[in-house]
mmCIF file of C-alpha atoms in Angstrom:
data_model
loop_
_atom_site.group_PDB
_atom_site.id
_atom_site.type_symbol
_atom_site.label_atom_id
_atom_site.label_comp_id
_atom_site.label_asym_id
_atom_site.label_seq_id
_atom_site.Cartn_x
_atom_site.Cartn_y
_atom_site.Cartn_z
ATOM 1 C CA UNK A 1 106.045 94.397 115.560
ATOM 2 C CA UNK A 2 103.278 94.002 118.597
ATOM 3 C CA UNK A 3 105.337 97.600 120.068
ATOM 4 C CA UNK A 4 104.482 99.297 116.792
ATOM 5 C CA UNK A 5 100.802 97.947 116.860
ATOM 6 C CA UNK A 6 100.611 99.249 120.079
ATOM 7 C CA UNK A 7 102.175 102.821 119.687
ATOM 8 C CA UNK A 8 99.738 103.006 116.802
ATOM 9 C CA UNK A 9 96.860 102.007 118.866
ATOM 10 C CA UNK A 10 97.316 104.255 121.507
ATOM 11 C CA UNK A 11 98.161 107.565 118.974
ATOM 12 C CA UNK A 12 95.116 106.510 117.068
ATOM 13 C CA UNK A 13 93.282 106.594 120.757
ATOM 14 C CA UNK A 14 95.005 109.948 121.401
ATOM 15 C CA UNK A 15 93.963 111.470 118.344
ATOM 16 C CA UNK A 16 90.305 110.104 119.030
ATOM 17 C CA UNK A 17 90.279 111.922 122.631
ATOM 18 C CA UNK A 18 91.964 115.257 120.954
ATOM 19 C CA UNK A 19 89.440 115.462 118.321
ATOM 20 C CA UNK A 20 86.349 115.048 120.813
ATOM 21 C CA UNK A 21 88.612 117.621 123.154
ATOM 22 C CA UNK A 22 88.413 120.065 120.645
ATOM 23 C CA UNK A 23 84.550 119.595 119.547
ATOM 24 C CA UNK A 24 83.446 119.866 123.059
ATOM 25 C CA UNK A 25 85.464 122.983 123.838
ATOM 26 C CA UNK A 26 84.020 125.018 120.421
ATOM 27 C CA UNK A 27 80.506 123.505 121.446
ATOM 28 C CA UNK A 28 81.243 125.234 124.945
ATOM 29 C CA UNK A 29 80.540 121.920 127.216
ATOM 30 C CA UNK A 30 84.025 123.348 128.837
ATOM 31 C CA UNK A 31 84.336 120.614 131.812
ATOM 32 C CA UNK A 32 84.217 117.293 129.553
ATOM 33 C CA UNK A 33 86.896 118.694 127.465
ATOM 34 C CA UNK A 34 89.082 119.619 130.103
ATOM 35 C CA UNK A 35 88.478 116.117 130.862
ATOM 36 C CA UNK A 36 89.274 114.939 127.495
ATOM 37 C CA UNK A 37 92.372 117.120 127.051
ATOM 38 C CA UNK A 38 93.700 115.564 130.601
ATOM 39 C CA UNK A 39 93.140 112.452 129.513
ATOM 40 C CA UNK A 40 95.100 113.134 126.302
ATOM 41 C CA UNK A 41 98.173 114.717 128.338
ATOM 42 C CA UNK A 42 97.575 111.556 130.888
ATOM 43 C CA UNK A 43 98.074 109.162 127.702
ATOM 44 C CA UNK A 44 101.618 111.140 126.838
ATOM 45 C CA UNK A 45 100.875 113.822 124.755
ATOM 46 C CA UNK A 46 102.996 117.106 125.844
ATOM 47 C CA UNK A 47 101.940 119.352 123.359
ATOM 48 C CA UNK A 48 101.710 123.552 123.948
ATOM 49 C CA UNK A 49 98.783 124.005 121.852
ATOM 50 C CA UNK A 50 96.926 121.378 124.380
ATOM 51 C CA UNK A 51 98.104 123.067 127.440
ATOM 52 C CA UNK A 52 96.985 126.486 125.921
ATOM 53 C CA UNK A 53 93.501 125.172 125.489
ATOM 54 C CA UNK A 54 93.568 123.585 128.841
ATOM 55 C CA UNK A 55 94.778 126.901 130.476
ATOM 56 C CA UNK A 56 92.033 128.925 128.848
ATOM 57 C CA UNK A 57 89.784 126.496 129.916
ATOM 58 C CA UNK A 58 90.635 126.375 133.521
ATOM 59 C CA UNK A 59 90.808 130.055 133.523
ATOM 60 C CA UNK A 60 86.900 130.211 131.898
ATOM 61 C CA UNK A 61 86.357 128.084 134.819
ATOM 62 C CA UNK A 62 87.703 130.275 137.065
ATOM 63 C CA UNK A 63 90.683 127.897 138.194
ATOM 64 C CA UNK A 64 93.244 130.676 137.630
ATOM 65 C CA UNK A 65 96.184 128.891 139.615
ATOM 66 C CA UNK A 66 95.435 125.621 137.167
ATOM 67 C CA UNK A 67 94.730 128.146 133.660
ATOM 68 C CA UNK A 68 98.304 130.069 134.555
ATOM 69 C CA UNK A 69 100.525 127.200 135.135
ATOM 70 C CA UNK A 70 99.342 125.477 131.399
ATOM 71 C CA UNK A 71 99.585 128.958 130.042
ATOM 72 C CA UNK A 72 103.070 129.365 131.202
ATOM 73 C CA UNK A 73 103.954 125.928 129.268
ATOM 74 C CA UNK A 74 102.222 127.143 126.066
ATOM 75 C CA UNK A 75 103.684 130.934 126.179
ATOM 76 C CA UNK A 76 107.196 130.355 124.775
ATOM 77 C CA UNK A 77 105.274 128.913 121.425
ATOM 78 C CA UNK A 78 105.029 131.593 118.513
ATOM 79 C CA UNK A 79 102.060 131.054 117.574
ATOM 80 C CA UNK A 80 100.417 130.487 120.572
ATOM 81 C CA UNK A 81 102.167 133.479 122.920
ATOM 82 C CA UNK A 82 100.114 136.218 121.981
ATOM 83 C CA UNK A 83 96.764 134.302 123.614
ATOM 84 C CA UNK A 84 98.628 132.867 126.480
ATOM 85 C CA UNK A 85 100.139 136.702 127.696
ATOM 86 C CA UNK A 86 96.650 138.127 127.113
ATOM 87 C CA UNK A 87 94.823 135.478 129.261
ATOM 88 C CA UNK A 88 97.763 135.909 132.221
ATOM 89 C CA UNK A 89 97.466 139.315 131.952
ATOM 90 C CA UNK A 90 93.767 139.074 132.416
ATOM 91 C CA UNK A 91 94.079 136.733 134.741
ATOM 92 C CA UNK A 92 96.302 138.812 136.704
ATOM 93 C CA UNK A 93 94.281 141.677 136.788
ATOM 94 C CA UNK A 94 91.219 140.076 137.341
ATOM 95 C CA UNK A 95 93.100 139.057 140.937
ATOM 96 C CA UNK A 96 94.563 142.447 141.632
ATOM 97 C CA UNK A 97 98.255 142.021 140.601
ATOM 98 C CA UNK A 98 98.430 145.098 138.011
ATOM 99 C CA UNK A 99 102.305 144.817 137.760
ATOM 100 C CA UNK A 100 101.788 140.989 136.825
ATOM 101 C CA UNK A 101 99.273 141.678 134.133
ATOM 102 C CA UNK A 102 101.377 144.594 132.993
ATOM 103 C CA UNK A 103 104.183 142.228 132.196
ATOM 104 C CA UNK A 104 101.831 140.197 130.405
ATOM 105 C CA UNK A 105 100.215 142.669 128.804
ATOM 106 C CA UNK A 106 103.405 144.263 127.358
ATOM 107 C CA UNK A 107 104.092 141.427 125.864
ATOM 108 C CA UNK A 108 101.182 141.395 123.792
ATOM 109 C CA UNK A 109 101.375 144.795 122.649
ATOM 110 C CA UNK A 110 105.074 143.709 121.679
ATOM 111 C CA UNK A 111 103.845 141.103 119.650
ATOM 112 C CA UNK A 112 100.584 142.955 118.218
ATOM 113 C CA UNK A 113 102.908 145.877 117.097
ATOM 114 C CA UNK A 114 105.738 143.726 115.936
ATOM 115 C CA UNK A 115 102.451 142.078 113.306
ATOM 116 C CA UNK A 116 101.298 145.787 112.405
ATOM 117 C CA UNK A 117 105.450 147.358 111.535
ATOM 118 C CA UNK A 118 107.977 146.117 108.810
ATOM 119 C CA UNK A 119 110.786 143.830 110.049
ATOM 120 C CA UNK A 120 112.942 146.396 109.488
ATOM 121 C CA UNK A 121 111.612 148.336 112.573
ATOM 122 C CA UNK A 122 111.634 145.392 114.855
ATOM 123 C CA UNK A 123 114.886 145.137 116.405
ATOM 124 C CA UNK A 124 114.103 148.759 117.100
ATOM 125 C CA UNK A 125 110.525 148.221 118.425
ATOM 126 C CA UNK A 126 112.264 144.896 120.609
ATOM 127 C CA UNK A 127 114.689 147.785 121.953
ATOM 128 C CA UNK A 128 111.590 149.646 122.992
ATOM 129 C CA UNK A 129 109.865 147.059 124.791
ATOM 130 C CA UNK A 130 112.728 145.716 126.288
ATOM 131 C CA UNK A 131 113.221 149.306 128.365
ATOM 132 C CA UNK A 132 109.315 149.732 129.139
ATOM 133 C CA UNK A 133 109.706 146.110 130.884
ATOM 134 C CA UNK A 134 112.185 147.142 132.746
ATOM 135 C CA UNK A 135 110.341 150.421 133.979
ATOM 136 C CA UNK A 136 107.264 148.505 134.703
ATOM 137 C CA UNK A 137 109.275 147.240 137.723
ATOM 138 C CA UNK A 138 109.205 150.520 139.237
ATOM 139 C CA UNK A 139 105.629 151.593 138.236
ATOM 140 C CA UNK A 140 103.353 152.813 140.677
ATOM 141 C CA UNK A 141 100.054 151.037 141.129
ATOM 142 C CA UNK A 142 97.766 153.771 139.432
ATOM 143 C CA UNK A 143 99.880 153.848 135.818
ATOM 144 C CA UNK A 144 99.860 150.014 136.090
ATOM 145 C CA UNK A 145 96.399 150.056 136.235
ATOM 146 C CA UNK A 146 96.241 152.720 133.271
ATOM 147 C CA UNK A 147 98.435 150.986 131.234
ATOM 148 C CA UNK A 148 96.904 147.528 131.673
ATOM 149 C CA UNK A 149 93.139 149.089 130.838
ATOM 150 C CA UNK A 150 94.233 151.169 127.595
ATOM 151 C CA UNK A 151 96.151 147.767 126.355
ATOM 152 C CA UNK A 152 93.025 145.912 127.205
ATOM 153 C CA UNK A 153 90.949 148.279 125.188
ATOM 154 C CA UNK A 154 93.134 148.368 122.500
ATOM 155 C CA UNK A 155 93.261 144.944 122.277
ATOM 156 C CA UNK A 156 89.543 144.325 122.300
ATOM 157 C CA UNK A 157 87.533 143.463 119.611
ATOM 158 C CA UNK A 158 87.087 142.479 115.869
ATOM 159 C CA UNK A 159 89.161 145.739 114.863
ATOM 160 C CA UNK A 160 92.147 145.018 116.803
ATOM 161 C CA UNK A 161 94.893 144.855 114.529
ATOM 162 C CA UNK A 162 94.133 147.776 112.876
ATOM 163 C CA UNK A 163 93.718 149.922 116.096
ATOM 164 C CA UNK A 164 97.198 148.845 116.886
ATOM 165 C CA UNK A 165 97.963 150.067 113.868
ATOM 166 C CA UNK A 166 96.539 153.263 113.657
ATOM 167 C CA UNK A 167 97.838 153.496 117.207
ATOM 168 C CA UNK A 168 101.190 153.232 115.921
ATOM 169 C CA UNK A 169 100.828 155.743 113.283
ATOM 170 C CA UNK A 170 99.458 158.461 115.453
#
């Protein structure tokens, strides 16, 4: 019975720190919730949707070696993959690595245009992606840089979706 207590205690305590975590991050005081959401990964909690929040707030820190290796633990979650490629992809530009941020980026045009077509066209759409990965290994540095700064403008703003869309369509 006292283990119970206990567990309850310390997820009540948890929940506490991950509610604070997540007011201080939309209030923008970025440092004290990085130090909340450590403290809430210290206490046990190994969640993807933390260490996506932690990554983008190392990386809007400007601890990119820090933001990329919590965004590499939340990138294999659904929901949480699209945001986690796009900030690695930044990231990776931002520090000259073009074929890096293409990989990344890729992936979130795969995802965007997978959202904007009917499942029927997605196997063939996967097909698609799956060979412009694999020529992104032999791109030259110039259509890297292209590609990543059209995908980057696409996938800028409010509009976003539907410029995929209409990109899709044209």
């Amino acid at each position: 019975k006292k283990n119970a207590e206990r567990e309850l205690a310390s997820r009540g305590a948890i929940n506490r720190s991950l509610t604070t975590a997540i007011d201080l991050q939309t209030r923008g005081q970025k440092k004290q919730a990085l130090k909340e959401f450590e403290g809430v990964m210290k206490a046990g909690l190994d969640n993807p949707a933390v260490h996506y929040n932690v990554g983008i707030l190392y990386k809007d820190l400007g601890s990119y070696d820090q933001a990329q290796k919590h965004l590499l633990l939340s990138v294999g979650h659904p929901e949480l993959a699209f945001g986690s490629h796009l900030a690695l992809g930044r990231m990776a530009r931002e520090q000259g690595d073009q074929a890096e941020a293409a990989r990344h980026l890729v992936q979130v045009l795969r995802i965007a245009d997978t959202l904007s077509v009917d499942r029927s066209q997605s196997e063939q759409l996967n097909e698609y992606y799956d060979r412009l990965q694999a020529t992104l290994a032999e791109g030259n540095q110039q259509g890297l840089e292209r590609l990543n700064e059209s995908t980057l403008g696409l996938l800028s703003g409010p509009n976003w979706m539907q410029q995929v869309r209409a990109a899709r369509h044209t």
